[in-house]
Coordinates of C-alpha atoms in Angstrom, one line a residue:
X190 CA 28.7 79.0 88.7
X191 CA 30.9 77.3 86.0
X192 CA 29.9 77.0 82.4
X193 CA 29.4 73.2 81.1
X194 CA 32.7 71.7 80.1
X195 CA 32.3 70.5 76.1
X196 CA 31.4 66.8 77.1
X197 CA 28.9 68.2 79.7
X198 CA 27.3 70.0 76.8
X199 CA 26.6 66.6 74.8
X200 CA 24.0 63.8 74.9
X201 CA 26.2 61.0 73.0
X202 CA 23.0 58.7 73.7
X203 CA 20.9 60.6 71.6
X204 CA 24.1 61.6 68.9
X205 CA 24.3 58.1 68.6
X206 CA 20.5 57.3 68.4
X207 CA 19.8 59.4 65.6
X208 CA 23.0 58.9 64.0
X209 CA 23.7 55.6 64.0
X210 CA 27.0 53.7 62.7
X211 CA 27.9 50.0 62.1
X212 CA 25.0 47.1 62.5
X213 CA 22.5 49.9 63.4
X214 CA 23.4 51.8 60.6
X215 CA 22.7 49.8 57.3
X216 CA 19.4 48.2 59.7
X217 CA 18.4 51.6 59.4
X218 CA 19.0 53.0 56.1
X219 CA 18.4 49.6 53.9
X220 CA 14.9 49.3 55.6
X221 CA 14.1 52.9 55.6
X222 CA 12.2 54.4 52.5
X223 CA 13.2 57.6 50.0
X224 CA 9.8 59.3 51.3
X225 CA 10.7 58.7 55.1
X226 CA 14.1 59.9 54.4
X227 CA 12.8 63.3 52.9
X228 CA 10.3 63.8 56.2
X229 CA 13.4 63.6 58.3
X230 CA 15.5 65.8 56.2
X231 CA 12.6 68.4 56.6
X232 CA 12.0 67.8 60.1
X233 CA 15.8 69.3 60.7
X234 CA 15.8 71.2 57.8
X235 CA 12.7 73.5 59.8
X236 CA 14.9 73.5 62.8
X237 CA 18.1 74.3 60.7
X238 CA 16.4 77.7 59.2
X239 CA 15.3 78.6 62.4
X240 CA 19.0 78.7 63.6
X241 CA 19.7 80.3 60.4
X242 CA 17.6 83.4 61.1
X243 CA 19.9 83.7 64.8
X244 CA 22.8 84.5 62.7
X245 CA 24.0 87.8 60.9
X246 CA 25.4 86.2 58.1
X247 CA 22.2 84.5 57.0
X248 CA 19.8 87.8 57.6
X249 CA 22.2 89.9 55.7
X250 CA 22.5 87.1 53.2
X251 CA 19.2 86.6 52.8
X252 CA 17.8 89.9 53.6
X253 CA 20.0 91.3 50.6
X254 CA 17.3 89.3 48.3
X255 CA 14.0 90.4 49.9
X256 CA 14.0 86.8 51.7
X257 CA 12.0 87.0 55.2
X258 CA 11.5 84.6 57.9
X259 CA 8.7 82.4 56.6
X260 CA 9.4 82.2 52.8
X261 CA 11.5 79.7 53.1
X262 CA 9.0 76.6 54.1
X263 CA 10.4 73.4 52.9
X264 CA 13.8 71.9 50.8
X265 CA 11.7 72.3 47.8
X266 CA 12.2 76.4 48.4
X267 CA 16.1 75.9 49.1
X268 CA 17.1 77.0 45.7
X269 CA 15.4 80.4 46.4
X270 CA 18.1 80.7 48.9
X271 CA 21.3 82.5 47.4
X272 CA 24.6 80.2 47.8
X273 CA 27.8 81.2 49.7
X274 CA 31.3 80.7 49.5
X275 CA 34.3 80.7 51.0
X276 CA 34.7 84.5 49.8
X277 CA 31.7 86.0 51.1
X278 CA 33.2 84.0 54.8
X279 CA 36.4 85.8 54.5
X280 CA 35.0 89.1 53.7
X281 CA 33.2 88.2 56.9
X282 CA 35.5 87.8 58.9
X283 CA 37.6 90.8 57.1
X284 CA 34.3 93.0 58.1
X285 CA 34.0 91.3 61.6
X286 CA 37.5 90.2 62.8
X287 CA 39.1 88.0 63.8
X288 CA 36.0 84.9 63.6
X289 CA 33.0 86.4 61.2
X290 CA 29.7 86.8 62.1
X291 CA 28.6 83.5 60.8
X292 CA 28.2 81.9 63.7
X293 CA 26.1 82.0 66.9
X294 CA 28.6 81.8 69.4
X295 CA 27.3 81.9 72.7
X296 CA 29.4 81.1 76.1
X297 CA 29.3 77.3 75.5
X298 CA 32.3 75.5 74.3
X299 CA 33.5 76.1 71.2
X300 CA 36.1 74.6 68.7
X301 CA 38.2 76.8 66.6
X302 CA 40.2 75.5 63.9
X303 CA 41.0 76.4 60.2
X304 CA 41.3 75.2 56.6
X305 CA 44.7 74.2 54.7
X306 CA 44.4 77.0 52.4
X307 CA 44.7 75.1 49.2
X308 CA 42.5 77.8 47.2
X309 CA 43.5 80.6 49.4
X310 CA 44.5 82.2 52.5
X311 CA 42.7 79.8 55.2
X312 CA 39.4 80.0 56.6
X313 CA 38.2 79.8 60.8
X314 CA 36.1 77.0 61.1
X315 CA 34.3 77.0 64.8
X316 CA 32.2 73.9 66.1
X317 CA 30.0 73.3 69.0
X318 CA 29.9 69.8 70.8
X319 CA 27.0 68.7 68.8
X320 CA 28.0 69.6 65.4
X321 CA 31.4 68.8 66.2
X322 CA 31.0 64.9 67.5
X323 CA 28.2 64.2 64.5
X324 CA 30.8 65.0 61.8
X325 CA 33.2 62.9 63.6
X326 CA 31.1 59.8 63.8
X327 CA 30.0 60.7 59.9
X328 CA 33.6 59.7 59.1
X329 CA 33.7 56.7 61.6
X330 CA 30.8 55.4 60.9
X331 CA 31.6 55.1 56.8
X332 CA 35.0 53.5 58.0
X333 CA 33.7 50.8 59.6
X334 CA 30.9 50.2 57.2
X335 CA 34.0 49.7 54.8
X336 CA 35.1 47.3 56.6
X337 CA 37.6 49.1 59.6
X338 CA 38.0 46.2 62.4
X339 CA 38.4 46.7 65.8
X340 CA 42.2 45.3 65.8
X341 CA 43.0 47.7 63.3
X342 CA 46.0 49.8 63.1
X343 CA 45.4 53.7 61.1
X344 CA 47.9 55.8 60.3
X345 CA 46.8 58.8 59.7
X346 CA 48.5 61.3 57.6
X347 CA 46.6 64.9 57.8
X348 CA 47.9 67.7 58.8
X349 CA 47.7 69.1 62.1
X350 CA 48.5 72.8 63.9
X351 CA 45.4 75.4 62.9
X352 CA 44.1 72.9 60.5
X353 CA 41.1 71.1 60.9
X354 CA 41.8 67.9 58.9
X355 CA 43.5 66.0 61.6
X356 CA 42.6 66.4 64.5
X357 CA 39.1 65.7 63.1
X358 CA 40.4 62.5 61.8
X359 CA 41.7 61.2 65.0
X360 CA 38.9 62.4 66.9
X361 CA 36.7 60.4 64.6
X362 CA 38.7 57.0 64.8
X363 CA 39.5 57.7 68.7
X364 CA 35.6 58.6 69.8
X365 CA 33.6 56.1 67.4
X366 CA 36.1 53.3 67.0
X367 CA 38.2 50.8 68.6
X368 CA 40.9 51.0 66.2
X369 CA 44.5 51.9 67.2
X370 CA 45.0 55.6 66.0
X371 CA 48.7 56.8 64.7
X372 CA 48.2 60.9 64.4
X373 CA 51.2 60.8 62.1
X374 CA 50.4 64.1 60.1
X375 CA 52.3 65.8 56.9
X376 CA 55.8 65.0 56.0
X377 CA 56.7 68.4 57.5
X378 CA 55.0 67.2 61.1
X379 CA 57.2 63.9 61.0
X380 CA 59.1 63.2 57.9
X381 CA 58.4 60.3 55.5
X382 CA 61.1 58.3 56.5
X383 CA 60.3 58.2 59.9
X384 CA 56.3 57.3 58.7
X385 CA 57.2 54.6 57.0
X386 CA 59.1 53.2 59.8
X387 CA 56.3 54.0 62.5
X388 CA 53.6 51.6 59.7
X389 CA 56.2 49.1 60.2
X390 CA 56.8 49.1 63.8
X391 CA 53.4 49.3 64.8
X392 CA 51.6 47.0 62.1
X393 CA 49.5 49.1 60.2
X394 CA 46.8 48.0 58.3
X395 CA 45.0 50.9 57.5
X396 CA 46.2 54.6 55.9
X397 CA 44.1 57.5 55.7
X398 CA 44.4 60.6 54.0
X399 CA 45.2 62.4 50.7
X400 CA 46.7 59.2 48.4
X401 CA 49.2 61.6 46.1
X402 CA 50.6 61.7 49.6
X403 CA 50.4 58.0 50.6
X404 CA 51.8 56.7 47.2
X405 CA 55.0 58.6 48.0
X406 CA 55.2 57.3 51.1
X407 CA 54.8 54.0 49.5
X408 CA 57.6 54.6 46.8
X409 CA 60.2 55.7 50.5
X410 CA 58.8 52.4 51.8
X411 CA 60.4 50.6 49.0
X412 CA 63.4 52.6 48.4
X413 CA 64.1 51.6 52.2
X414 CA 63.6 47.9 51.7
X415 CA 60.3 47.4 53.0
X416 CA 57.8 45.8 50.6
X417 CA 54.2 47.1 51.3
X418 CA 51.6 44.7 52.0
X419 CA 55.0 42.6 53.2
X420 CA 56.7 44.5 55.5
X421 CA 53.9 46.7 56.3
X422 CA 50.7 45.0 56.2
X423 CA 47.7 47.6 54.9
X424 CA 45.3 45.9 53.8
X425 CA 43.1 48.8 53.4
X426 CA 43.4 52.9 52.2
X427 CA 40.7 55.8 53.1
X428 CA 41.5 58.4 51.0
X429 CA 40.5 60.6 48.3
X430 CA 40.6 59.3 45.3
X431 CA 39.0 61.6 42.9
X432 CA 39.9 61.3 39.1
X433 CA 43.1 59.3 39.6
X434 CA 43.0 55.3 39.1
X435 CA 42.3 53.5 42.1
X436 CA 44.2 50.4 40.6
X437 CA 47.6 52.6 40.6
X438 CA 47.1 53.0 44.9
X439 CA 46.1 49.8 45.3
X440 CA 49.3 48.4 43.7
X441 CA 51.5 50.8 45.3
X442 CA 50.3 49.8 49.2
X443 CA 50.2 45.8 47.8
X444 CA 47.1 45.0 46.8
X445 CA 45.3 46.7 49.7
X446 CA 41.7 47.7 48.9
X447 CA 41.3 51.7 48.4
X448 CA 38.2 53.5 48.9
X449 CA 37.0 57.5 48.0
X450 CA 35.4 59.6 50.2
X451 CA 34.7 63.1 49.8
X452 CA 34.0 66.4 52.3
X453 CA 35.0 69.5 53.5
X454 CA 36.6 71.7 56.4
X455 CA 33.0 73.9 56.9
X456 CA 30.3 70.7 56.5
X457 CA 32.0 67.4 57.3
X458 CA 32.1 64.6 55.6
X459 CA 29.2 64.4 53.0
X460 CA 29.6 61.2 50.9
X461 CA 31.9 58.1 50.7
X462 CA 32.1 55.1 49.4
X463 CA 30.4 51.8 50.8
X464 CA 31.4 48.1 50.8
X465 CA 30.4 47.9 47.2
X466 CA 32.7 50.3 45.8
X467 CA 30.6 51.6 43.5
X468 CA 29.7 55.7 43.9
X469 CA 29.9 58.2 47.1
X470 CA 26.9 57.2 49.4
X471 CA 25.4 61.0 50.7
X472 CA 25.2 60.8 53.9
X473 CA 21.8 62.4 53.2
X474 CA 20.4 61.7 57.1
X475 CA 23.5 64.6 57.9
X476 CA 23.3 66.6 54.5
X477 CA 21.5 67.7 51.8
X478 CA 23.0 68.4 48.3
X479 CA 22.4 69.9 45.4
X480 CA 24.6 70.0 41.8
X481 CA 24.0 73.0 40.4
X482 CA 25.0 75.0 37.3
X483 CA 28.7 76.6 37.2
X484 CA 27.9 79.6 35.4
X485 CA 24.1 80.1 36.5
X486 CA 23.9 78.6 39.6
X487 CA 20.6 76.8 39.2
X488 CA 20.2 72.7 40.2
X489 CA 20.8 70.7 37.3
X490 CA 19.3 67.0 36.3
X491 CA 20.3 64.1 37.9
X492 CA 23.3 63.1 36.0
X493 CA 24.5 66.4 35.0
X494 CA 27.8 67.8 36.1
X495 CA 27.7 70.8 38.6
X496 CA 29.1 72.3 42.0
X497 CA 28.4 70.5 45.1
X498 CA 26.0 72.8 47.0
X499 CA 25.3 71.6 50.4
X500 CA 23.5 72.4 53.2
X501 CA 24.6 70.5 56.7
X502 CA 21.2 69.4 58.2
X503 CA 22.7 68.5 61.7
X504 CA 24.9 71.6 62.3
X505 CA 22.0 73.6 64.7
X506 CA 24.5 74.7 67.3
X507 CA 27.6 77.3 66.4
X508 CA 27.8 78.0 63.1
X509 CA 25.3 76.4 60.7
X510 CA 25.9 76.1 56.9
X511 CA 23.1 76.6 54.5
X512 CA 23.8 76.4 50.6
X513 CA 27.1 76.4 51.3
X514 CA 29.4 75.8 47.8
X515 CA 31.9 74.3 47.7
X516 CA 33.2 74.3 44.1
X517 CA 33.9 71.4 44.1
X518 CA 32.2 69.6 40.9
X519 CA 30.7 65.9 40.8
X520 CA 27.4 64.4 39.6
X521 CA 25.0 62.5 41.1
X522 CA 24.1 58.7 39.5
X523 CA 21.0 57.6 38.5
X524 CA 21.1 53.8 38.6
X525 CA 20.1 51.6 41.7
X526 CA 23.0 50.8 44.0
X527 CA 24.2 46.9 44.9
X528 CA 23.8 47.6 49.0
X529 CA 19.9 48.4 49.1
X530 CA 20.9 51.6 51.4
X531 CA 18.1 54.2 50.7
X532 CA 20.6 56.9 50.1
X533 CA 21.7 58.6 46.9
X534 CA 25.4 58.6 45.0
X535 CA 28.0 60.7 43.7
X536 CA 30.3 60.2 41.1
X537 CA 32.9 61.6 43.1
X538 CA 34.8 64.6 42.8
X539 CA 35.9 65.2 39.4
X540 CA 37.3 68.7 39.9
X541 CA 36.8 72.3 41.0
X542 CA 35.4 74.5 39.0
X543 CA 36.9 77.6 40.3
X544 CA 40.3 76.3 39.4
X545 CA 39.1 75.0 35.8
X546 CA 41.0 76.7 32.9
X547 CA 39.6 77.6 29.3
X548 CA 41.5 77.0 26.5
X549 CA 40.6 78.0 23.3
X550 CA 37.1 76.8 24.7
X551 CA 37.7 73.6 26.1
X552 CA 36.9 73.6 29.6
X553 CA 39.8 71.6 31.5
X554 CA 39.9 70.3 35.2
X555 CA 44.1 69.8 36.5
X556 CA 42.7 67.0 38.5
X557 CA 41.9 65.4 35.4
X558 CA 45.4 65.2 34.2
X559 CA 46.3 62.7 37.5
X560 CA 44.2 59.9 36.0
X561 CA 45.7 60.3 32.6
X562 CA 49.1 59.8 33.6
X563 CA 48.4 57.0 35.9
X564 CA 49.9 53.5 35.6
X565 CA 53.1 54.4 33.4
X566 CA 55.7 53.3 35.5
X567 CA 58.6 56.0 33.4
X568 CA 56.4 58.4 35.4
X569 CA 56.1 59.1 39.4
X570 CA 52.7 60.2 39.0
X571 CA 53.8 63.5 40.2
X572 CA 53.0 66.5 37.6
X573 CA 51.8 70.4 38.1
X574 CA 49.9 72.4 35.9
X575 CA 51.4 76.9 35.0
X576 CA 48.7 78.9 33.8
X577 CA 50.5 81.3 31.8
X578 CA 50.0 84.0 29.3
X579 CA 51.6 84.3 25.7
X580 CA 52.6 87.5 24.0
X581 CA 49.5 87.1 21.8
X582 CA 47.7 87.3 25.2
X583 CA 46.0 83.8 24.9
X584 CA 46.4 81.4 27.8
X585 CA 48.6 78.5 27.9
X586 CA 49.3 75.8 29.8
X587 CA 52.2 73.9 30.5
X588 CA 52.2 70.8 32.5
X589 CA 55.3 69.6 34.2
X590 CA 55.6 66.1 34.7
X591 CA 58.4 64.1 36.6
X592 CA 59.8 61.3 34.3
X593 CA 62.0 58.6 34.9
X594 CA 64.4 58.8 32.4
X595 CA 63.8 62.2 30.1
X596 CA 64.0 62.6 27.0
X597 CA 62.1 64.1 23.4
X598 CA 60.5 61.4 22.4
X599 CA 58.6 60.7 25.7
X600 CA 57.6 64.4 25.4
X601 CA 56.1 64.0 22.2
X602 CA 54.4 61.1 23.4
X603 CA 52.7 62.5 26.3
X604 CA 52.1 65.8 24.7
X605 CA 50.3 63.8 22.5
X606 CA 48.1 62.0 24.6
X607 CA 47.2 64.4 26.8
X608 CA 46.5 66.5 23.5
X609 CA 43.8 63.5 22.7
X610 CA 42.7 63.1 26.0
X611 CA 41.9 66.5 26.7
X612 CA 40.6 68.0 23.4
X613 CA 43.1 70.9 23.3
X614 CA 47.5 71.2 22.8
X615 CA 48.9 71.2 26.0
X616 CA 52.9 71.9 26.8
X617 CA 54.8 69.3 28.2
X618 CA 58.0 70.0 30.2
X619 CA 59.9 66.4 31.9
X620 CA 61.5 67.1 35.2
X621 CA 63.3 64.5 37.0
X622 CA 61.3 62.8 40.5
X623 CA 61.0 65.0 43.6
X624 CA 61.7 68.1 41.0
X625 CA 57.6 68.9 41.4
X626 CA 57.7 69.0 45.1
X627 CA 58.8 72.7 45.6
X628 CA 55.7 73.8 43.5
X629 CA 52.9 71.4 44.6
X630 CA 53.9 71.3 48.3
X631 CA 53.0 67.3 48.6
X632 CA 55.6 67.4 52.3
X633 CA 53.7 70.3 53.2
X634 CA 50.1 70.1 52.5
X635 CA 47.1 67.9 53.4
X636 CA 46.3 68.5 49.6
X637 CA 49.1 69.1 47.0
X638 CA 48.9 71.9 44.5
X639 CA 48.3 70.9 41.0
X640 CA 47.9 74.2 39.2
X641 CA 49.8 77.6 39.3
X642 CA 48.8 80.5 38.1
X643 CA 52.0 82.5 36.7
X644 CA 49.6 84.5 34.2
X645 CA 50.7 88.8 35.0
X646 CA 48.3 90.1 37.1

């Protein structure tokens, strides 16, 4: 007898009845109430744990802290659970090659893809049907809720091969939405040129993916003789915006309206923004987060700064994730959103704290250092951060920065600023444009490097 196929595997009625997207959507979730929310999160949350306890991962995990089956009774007791990382996953799969053993694979279909490995060597990702198609229609749903039309045109620029980011992407927009997809990829996948003549041919009106990436392509657009918002008409960007200045995209791509999202390869997309703009909705129906402490690990108050800690309430099937964190640092608000939808907001990813550098004890996110340089049109935008170490065996940090036309005095002037803006002296070296792209790897990668570590090992 033959195993079930993926689709075979999958109830898209019920996917879509308890994760609903467009009209059904906001009916839902501007009607719905914070205690009614907090039932359903512990109504999967229950089922979620049991899952947990099928996989090795979790018991050794847990088990390691005198945690039994049992203890664990509601999200209230989540924080008694010990986090993970993407390190204690690769020393899983190091111990149990080549896929971990944090997953419950059984002979069902399964999906194997892996991260970019921006923070390190990259990481197997495995989905199952259910897990899969709800983090797809997490992403589509958002989109249209934005404001994606049917007779819309998406060019989509993540990467492709192992990685997860685009094929998840197109899966998405292809499964959830009418829209016409373009499954452009990185500039190494099909060059920038070429991207900026496919937006042309085919009309397209919205762009997806990492914006230090799409600006450039907007800047190739323009050296080419197309105007964007003209020539190419995009009248809207999905991207991750982070610290930088959404004005600065905007004006690049015309005018067209930009909006932040944020998520990752192992849980999905977690938040994004809404119609209003205004804060990362938390798609709290699909997951549960916490902000907790860098150094101690603990949940901080609402408002506080913290890494994202999140546990995926809808992945039951291959490989669930349970206090998973990402290091990735943001902050929930506390005042009432424009919308009326019953979930809570972000701030938005403002950094990761595993790649924040100490200098004479002023903690400092690169990210940061994007938003500071924005709208100064001597610069491309364009910079990377060396972590180096001086023979007095104190830290520096130098932060190249592609200028325009170079010279001392717009040195000065930037070391200056960013000296004021960041609380600490800074070195400032001016390269000419394109002379960052060796070291960032903005043709290469999904997400561009923005700090090297050159300090001796």
């Amino acid at each position: 007898m033959n195993a079930p196929g993926y689709f075979d595997s999958l109830d898209f009625k019920a996917l879509k009845a308890a994760y609903p997207a467009g009209e059904d959507f906001t009916a839902r979730y501007t009607a719905m109430s914070r205690d009614e929310l907090r039932a359903r999160q512990e109504r999967d949350f229950a089922l979620l744990m049991k899952r947990g306890w099928d996989i090795p991962f979790y018991r050794r995990l847990w088990g390691a802290k005198g945690i039994a089956p049992g203890d664990i009774r509601s999200l209230e007791d989540l924080p008694k659970l010990p986090s993970f990382d993407k390190a204690d996953l690769m020393a899983s799969i190091a111990a149990h090659p080549p896929l971990g053993d944090f997953h419950g694979r059984t002979d069902g279909p399964v999906i194997l893809h892996t991260t970019s490995g921006t923070t390190g060597k990259p990481q197997v990702l495995l989905f199952g049907p259910w897990g899969r198609e709800v983090g797809n229609l997490l992403v589509a749903r958002m989109a249209l809720w934005q404001g994606l039309r049917p007779d819309d045109v998406v060019h989509s620029v993540y990467g492709h091969g192992m990685i997860n980011g685009g094929h998840y992407i197109r899966e998405a927009f292809t499964h959830f939405t009418s829209a016409l997809f373009l499954p452009a990829g990185t500039g190494i996948e099909t060059r920038s040129a070429t991207q900026v003549q496919l937006m042309r041919e085919f009309g397209a009106t919205v762009l997806v993916g990492f914006v230090d990436y799409l600006r450039k392509l907007a800047t190739i657009a323009r050296d080419s003789g197309l105007e964007p918002g003209r020539d190419i008409p995009v009248r809207m960007i999905i991207g991750h915006l982070g610290m930088e200045d959404r004005a600065a995209t905007e004006a690049a791509w015309g005018g067209a309206k930009a909006y932040d999202w944020y998520g990752v390869g192992d849980t999905g997309a977690i938040a994004g923004e809404g119609p209003d703009r205004d804060g990362l909705y938390i798609w709290e129906d699909a997951q549960f987060l916490e902000i907790c402490d860098v150094e101690t690990g603990a949940p901080v108050p609402p408002g506080n700064t913290g890494d994202m800690v999140v546990t995926s309430l809808y992945k039951r099937d291959v490989a669930p994730v349970i206090r998973f964190n990402t290091h990735d640092v943001s902050a929930l608000r506390t005042d009432r959103n424009a919308t009326g939808m019953v979930f809570d907001r972000i701030r938005g990813f403002l950094g990761r704290s595993d790649n924040m550098v100490k200098l004479k004890g002023i903690n400092l996110f690169p990210h940061a250092i994007g938003a500071i340089l924005e709208n100064r049109p001597e610069l491309t935008g364009e910079y990377v951060c060396r972590l180096w170490r001086g023979p007095d065996l104190a830290d520096q940090l130098t932060v190249l920065i592609e200028h325009r036309a170079i010279c001392d005095t717009s040195r000065a002037e930037l070391a200056s600023l960013l000296r004021l803006r960041l609380g600490v002296e800074v070195q400032v070296e001016l390269v000419p444009p394109g002379a960052t792209a060796p070291l960032t790897e903005i043709d290469l990668r999904q997400k561009p490097l923005r700090l090297i570590d050159a300090r001796a090992r």
